PDB file of C-alpha atoms in Angstrom:
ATOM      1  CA  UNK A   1      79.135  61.852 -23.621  1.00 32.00           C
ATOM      2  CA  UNK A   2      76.811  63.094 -20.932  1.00 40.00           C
ATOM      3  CA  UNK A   3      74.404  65.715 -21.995  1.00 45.00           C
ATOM      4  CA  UNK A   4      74.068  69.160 -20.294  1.00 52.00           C
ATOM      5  CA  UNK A   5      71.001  70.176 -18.130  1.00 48.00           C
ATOM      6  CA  UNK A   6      69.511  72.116 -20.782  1.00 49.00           C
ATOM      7  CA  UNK A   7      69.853  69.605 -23.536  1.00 49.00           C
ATOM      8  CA  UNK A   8      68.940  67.083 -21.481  1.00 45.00           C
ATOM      9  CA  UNK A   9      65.582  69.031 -20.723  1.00 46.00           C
ATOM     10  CA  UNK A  10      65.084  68.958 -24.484  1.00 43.00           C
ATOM     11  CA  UNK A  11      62.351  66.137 -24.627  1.00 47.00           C
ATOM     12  CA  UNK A  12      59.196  66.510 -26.373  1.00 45.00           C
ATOM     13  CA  UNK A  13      56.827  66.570 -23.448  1.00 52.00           C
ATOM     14  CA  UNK A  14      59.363  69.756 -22.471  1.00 45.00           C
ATOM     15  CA  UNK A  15      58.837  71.406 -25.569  1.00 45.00           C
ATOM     16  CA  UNK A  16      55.728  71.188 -26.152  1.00 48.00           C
ATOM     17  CA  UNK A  17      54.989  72.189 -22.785  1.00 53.00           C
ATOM     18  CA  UNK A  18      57.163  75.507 -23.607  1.00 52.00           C
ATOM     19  CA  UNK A  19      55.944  76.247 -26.443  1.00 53.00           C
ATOM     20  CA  UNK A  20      52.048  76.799 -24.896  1.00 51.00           C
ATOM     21  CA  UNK A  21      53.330  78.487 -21.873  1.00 54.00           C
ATOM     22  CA  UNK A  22      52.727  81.912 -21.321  1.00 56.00           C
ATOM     23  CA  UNK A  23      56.431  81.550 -21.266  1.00 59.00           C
ATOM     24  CA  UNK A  24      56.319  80.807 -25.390  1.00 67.00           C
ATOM     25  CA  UNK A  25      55.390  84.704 -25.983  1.00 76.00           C
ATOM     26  CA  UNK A  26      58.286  85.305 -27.298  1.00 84.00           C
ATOM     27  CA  UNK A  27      57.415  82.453 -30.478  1.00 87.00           C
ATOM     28  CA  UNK A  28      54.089  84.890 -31.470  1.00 90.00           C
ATOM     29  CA  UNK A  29      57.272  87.708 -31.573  1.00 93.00           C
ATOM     30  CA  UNK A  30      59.030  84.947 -34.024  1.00 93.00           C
ATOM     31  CA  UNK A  31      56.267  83.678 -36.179  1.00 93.00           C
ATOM     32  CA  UNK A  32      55.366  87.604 -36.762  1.00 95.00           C
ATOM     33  CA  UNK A  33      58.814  88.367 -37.948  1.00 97.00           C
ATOM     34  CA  UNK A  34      58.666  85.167 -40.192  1.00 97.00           C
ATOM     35  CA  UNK A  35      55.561  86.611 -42.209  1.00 97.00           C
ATOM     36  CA  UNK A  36      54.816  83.487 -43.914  1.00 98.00           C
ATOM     37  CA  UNK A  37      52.591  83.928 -47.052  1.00 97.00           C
ATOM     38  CA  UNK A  38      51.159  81.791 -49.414  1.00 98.00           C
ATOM     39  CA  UNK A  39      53.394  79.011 -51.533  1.00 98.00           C
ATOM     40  CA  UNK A  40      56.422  79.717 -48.945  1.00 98.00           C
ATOM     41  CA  UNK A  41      58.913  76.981 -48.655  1.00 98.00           C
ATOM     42  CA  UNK A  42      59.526  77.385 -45.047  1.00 98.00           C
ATOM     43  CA  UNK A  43      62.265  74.970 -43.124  1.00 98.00           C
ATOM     44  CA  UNK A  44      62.074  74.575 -39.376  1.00 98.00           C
ATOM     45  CA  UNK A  45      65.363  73.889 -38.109  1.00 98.00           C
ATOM     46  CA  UNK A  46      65.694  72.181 -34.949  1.00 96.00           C
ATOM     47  CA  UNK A  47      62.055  71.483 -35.017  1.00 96.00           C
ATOM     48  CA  UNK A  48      61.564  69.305 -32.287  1.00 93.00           C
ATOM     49  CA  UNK A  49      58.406  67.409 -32.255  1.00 93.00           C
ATOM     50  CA  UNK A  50      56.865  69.842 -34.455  1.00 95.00           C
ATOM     51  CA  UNK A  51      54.826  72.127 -32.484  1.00 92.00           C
ATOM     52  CA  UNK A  52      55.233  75.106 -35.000  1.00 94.00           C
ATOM     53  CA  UNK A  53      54.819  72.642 -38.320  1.00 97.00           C
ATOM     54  CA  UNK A  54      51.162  72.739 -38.640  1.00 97.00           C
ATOM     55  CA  UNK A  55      50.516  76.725 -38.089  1.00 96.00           C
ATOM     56  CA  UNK A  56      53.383  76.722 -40.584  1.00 98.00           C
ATOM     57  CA  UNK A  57      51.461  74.271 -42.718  1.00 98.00           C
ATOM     58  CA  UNK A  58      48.381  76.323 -42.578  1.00 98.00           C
ATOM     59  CA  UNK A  59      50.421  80.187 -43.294  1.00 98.00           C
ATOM     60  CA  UNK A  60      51.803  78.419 -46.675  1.00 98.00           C
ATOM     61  CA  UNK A  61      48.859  76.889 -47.935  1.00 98.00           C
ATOM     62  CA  UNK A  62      48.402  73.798 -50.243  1.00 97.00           C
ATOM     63  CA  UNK A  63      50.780  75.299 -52.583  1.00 98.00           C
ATOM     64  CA  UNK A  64      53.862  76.160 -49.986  1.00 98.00           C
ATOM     65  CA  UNK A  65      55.700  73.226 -48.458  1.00 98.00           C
ATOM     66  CA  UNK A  66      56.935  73.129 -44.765  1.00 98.00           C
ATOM     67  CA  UNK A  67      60.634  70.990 -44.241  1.00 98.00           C
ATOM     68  CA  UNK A  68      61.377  70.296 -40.554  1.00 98.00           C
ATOM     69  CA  UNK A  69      64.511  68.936 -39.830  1.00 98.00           C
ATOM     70  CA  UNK A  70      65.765  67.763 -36.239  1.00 97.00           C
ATOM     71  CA  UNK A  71      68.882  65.267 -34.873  1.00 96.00           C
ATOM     72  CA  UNK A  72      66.919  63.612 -32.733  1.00 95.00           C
ATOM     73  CA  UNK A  73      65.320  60.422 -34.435  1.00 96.00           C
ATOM     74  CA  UNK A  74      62.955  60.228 -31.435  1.00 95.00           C
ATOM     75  CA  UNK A  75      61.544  64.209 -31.522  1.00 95.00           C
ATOM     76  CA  UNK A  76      60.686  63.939 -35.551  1.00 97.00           C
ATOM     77  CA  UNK A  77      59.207  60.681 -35.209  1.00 96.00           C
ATOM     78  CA  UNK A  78      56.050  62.496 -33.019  1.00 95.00           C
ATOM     79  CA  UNK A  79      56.500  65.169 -35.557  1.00 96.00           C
ATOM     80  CA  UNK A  80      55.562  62.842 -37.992  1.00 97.00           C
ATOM     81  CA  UNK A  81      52.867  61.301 -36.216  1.00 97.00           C
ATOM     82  CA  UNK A  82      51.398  64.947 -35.712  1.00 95.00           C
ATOM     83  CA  UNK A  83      51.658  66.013 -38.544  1.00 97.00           C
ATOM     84  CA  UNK A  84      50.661  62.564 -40.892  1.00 97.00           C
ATOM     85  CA  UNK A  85      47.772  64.454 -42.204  1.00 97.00           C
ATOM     86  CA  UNK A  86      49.344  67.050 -43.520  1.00 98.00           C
ATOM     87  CA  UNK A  87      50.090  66.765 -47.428  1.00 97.00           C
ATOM     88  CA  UNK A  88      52.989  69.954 -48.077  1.00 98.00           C
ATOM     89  CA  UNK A  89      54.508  68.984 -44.830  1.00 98.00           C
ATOM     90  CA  UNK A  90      57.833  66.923 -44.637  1.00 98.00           C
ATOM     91  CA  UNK A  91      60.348  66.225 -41.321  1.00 98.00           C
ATOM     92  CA  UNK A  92      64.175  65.145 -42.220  1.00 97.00           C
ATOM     93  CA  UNK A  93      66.577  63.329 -39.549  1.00 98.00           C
ATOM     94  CA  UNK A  94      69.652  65.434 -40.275  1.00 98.00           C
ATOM     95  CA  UNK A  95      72.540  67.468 -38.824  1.00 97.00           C
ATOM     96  CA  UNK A  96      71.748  71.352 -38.736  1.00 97.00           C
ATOM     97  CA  UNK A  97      75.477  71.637 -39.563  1.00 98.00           C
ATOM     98  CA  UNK A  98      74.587  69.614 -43.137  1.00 98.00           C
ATOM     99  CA  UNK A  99      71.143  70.702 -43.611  1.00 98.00           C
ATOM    100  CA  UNK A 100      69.814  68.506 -46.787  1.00 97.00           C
ATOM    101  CA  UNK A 101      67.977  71.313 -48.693  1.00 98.00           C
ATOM    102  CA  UNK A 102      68.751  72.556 -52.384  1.00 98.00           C
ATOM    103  CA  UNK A 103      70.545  75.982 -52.212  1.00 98.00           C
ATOM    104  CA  UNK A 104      68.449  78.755 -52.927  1.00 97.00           C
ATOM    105  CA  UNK A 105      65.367  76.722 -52.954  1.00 98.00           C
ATOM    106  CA  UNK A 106      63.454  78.308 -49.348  1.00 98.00           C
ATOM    107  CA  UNK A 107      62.058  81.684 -48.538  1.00 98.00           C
ATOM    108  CA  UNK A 108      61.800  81.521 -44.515  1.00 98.00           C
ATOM    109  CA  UNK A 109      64.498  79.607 -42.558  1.00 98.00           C
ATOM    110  CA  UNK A 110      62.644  79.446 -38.960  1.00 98.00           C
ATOM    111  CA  UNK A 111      65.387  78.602 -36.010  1.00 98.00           C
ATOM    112  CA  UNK A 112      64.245  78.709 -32.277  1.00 95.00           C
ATOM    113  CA  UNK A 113      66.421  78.126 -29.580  1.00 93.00           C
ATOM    114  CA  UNK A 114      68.541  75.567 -30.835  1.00 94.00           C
ATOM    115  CA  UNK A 115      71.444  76.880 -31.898  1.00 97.00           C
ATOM    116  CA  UNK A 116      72.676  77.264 -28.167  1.00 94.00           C
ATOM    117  CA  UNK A 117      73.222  73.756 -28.393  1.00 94.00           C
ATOM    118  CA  UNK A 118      75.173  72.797 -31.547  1.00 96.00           C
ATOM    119  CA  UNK A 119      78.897  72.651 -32.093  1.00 96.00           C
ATOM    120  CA  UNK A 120      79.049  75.440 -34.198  1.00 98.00           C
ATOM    121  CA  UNK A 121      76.510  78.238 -34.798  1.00 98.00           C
ATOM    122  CA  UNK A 122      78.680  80.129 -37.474  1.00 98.00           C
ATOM    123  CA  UNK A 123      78.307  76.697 -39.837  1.00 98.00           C
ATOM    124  CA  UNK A 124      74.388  76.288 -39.023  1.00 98.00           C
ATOM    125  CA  UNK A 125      73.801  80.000 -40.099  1.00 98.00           C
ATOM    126  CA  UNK A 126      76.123  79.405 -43.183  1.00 98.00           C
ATOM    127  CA  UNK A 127      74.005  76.424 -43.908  1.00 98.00           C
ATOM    128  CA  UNK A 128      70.862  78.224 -43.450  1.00 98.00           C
ATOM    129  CA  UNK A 129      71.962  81.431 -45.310  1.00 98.00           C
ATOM    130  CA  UNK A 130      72.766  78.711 -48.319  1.00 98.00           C
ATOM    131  CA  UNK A 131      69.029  77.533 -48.212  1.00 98.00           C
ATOM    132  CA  UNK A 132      67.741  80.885 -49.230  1.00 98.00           C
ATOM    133  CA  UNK A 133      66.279  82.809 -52.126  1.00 98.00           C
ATOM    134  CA  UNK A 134      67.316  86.199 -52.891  1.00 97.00           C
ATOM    135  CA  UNK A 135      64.915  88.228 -50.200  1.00 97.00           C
ATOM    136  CA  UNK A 136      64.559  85.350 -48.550  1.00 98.00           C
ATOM    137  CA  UNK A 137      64.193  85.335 -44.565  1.00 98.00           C
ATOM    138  CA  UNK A 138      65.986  84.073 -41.831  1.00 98.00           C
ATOM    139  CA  UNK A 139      64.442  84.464 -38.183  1.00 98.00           C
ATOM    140  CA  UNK A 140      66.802  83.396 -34.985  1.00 98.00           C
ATOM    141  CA  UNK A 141      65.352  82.972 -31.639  1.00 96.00           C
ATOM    142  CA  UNK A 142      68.120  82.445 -28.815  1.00 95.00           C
ATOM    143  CA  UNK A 143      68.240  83.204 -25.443  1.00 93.00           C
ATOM    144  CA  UNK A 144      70.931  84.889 -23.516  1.00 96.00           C
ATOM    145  CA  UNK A 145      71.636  83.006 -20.534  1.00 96.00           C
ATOM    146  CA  UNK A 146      73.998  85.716 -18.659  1.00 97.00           C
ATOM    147  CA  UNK A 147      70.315  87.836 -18.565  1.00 96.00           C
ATOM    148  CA  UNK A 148      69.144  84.810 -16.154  1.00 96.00           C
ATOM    149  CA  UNK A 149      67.666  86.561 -12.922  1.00 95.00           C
ATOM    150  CA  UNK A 150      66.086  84.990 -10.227  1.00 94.00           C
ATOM    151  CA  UNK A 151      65.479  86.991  -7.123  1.00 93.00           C
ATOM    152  CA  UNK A 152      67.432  85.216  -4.512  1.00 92.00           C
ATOM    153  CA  UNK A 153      67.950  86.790  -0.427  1.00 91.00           C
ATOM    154  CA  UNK A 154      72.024  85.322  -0.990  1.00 93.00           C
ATOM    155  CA  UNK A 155      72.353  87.582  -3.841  1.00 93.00           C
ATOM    156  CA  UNK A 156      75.881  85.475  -3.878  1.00 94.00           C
ATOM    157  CA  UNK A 157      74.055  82.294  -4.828  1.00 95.00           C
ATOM    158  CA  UNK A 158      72.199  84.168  -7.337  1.00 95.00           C
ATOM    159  CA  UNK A 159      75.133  85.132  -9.125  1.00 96.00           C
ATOM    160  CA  UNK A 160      76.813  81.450  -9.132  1.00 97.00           C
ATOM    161  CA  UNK A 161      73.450  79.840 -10.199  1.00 97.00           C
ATOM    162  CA  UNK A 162      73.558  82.722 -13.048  1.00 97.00           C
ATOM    163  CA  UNK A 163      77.441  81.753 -13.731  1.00 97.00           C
ATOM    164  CA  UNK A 164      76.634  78.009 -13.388  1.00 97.00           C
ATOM    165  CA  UNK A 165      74.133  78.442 -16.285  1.00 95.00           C
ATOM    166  CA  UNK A 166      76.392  80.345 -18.414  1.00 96.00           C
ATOM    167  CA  UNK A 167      79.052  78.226 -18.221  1.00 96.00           C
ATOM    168  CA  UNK A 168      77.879  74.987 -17.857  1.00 94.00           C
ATOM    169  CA  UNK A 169      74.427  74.530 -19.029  1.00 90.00           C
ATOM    170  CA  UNK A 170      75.075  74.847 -22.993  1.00 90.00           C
ATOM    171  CA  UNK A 171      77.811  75.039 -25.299  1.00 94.00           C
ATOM    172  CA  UNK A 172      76.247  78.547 -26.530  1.00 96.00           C
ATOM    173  CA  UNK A 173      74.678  79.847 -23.851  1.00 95.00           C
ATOM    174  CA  UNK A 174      75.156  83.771 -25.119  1.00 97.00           C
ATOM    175  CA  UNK A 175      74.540  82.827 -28.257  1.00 97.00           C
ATOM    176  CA  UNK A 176      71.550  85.370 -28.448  1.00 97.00           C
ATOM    177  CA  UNK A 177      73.836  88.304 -28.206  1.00 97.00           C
ATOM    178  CA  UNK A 178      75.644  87.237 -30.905  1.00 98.00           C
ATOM    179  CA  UNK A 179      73.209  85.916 -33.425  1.00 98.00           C
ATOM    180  CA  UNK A 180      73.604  89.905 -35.597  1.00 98.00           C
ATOM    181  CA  UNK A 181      77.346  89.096 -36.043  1.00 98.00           C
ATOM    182  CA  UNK A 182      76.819  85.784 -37.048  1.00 98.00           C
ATOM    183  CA  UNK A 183      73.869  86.428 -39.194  1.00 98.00           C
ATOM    184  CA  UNK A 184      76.100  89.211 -41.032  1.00 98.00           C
ATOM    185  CA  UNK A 185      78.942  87.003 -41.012  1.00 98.00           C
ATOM    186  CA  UNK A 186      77.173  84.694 -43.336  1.00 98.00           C
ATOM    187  CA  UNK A 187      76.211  87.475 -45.553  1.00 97.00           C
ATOM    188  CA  UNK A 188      72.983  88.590 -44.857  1.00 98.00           C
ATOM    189  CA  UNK A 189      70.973  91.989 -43.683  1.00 98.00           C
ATOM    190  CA  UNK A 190      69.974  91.913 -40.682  1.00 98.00           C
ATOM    191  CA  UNK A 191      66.903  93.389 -40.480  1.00 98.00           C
ATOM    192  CA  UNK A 192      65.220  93.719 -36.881  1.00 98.00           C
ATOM    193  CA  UNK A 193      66.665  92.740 -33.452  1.00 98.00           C
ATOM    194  CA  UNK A 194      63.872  92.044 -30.945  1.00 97.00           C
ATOM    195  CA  UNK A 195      64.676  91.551 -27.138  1.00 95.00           C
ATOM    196  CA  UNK A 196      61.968  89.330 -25.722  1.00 92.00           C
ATOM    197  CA  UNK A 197      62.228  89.330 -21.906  1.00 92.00           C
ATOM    198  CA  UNK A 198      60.449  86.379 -20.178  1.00 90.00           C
ATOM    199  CA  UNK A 199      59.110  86.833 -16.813  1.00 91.00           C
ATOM    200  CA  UNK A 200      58.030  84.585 -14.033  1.00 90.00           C
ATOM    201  CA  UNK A 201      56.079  85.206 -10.845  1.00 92.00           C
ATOM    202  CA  UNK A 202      54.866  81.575 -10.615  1.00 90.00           C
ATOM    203  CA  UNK A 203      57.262  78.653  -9.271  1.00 91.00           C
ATOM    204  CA  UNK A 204      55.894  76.536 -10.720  1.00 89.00           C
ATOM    205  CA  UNK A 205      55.808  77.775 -14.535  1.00 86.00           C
ATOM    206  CA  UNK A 206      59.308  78.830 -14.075  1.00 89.00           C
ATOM    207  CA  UNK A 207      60.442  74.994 -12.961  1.00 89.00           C
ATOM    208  CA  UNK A 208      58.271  73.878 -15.809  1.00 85.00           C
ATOM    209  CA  UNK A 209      59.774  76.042 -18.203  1.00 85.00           C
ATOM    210  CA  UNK A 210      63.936  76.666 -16.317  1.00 89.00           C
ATOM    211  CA  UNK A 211      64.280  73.248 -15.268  1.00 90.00           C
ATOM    212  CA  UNK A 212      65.804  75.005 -11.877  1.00 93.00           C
ATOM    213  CA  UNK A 213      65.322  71.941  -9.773  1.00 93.00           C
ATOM    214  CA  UNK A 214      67.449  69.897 -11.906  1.00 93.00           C
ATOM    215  CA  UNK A 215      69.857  72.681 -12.712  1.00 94.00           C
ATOM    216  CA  UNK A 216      70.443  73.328  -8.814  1.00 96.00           C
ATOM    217  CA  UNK A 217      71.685  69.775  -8.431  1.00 95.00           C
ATOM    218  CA  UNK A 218      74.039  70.260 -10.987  1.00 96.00           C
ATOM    219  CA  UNK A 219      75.417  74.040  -9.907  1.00 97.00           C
ATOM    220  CA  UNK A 220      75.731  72.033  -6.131  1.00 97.00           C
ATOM    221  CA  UNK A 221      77.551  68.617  -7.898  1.00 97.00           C
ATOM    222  CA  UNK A 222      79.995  71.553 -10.070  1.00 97.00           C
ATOM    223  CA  UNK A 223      80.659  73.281  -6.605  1.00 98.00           C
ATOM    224  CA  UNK A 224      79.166  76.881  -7.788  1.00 98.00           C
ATOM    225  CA  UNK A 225      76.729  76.713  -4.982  1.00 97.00           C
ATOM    226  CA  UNK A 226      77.720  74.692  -1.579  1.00 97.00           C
ATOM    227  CA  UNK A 227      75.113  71.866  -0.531  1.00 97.00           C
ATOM    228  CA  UNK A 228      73.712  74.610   2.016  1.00 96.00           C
ATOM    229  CA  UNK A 229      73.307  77.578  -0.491  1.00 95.00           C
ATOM    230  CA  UNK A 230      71.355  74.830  -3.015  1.00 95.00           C
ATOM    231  CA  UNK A 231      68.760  73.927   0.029  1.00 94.00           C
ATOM    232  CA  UNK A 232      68.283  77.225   0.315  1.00 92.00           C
ATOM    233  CA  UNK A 233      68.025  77.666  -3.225  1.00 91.00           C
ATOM    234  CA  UNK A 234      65.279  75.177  -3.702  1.00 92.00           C
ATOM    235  CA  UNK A 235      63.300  76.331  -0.770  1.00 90.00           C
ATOM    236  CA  UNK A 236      62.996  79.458  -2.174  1.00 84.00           C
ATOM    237  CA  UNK A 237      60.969  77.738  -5.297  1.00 80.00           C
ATOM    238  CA  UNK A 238      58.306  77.483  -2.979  1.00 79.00           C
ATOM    239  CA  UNK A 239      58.023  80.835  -1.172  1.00 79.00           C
ATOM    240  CA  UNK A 240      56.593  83.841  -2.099  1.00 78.00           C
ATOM    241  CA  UNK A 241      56.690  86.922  -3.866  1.00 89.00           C
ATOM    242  CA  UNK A 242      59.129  84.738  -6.645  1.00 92.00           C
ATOM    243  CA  UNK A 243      60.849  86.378  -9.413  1.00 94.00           C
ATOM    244  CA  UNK A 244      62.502  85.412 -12.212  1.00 93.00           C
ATOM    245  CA  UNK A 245      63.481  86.315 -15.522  1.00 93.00           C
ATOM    246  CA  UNK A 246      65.574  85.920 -19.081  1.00 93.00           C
ATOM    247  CA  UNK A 247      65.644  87.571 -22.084  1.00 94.00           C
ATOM    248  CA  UNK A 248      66.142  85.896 -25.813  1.00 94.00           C
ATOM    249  CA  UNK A 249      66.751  87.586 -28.835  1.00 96.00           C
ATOM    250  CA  UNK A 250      64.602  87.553 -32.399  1.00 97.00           C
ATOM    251  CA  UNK A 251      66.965  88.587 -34.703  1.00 98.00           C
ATOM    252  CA  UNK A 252      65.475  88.876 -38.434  1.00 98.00           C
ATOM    253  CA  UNK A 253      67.830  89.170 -41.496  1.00 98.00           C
ATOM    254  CA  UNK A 254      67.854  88.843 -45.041  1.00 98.00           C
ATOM    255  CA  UNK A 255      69.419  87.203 -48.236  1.00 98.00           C
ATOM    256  CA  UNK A 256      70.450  89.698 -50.837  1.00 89.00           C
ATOM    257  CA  UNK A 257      70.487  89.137 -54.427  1.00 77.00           C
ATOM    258  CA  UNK A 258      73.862  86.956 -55.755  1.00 65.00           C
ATOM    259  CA  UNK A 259      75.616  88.361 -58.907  1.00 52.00           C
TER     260      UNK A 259
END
C-alpha cells in the first residue's frame, strides 16, 4: 500500500529537522505539560529517531527509565544509535495499537503527532491510558489539518490545497480536535487543552517543515487543484510577503485512581 504525503515525509532526517525548527515550539509547550521529575517511567510513543529520548533521559535521572517505542524498524534503529550511551533508556519495535508495557507501570505517556497516522486513535489512547499509574500523565500533541492556511491570491486553490490535506494527506488529519473526547473516552481527566498555532513567513522553513512541494503534486495528480492552479501554487513558494499557518493541539489528561 502506498503511503500518504505526510507519512511518507516521516523520515528521520524530517523529524529531526522539525523538531529544531522554530517550527518545533509547540514541543517546549509539550515537554512543559509533561513535567517530568525524578525516577519517572516515561514512554515515548511514536518516538521516531529519538529526538526527545535524551532530554527525557536527563528530566528522569539515573533512577527513572525512558521506553520509546516506534513501527518503524529503521527510525528506532538511529534511536538506538543516539541514544547507546544512555543506561535508563530503552527503544521497542512495536505497534502503538499493542504497546508492550506492564499496565500501570508508567507515570508520563508522551505522544507527538503520531496518532494522525494510525488506524485507530481510540485503541492507541486505550493502550496508553492502560500504561498508567493512578495520577499518572498523558500529553497528546496533534495537529489539526482543516486550520492549514496559506495565503494564496486564488483564494479557490487555497481552499482545495486545505481540502486536499484534510482529506487525503492522513488517515486522522483532525485528529487534534478530537484528542479531549478520546482522551475522556478512555477514562481519563483531561486536564489542559493548549492550541499551539505555528506560523511561517519563510518559504523555505515552511517547505522544510509542510512538505508543500510534494503535497502540491499530489493535490494536482488527485485533481483538487488543475495543473495551472498547482504552477501557480508553487510559484508562490518563492514570492514574497508568504504566509502560512496551522495550529496543533496539547491536550494534557490524567489517570484517576482504580477501585
Amino acid at each position: 500500500m502506498s503511503r500518504t504525503p505526510l507519512e511518507a515525509a516521516r523520515s528521520r532526517d524530517y523529524l529531526l529537522r522539525l523538531a529544531h525548527s522554530d517550527a518545533g515550539r509547540f514541543k517546549a509547550i509539550g515537554n512543559a505539560q509533561l513535567d517530568l521529575g525524578s525516577g519517572h517511567v516515561v514512554v515515548d510513543v511514536g518516538c521516531g529517531p529519538g529526538a526527545d529520548l535524551r532530554s527525557y533521559a536527563e528530566a528522569v535521572g539515573p533512577t527513572g527509565r525512558v521506553i520509546g517505542i516506534d513501527h518503524d524498524a529503521e527510525l528506532i534503529r538511529h534511536a538506538r544509535t543516539d541514544t547507546a550511551d544512555l543506561a535508563n533508556v530503552s527503544t521497542e519495535i512495536a505497534d502503538a495499537h499493542r504497546l508492550p508495557v506492564e499496565s500501570r507501570s508508567v507515570d508520563r505517556v508522551h505522544i507527538d503527532r503520531m496518532l494522525q497516522h494510525v488506524s485507530s486513535p481510540a485503541t492507541v489512547i486505550g493502550e496508553a491510558a492502560r500504561l498508567l499509574r493512578p495520577a499518572g500523565r498523558i500529553v497528546c500533541v496533534e495537529p489539526d489539518w482543516a486550520t492549514l492556511v496559506i495565503d494564496h491570491p486564488d483564494a479557490a486553490a487555497s481552499r482545495a490545497y486545505t481540502a486536499f490535506n484534510v482529506e487525503r494527506t492522513a488517515p486522522n488529519a483532525t485528529i487534534g480536535r478530537t484528542l479531549p473526547r478520546l482522551l475522556r473516552d478512555a477514562g481519563l481527566t483531561v486536564d489542559a487543552i493548549i492550541p499551539a498555532t505555528v506560523v511561517f513567513t519563510d518559504a523555505a522553513e515552511a517547505e522544510n517543515v509542510l512538505t508543500i512541494r510534494s503535497v502540491t503534486e499530489g493535490a494536482v495528480a488527485a485533481g483538487y487543484l488543475s495543473d495551472e492552479q498547482g504552477r501557480s501554487w508553487l510559484q508562490h513558494l518563492d514570492a514574497e510577503p508568504f504566509f502560512a499557518s496551522i495550529t496543533l493541539f496539547v491536550v494534557t489528561a490524567t489517570a484517576q485512581a482504580r477501585s
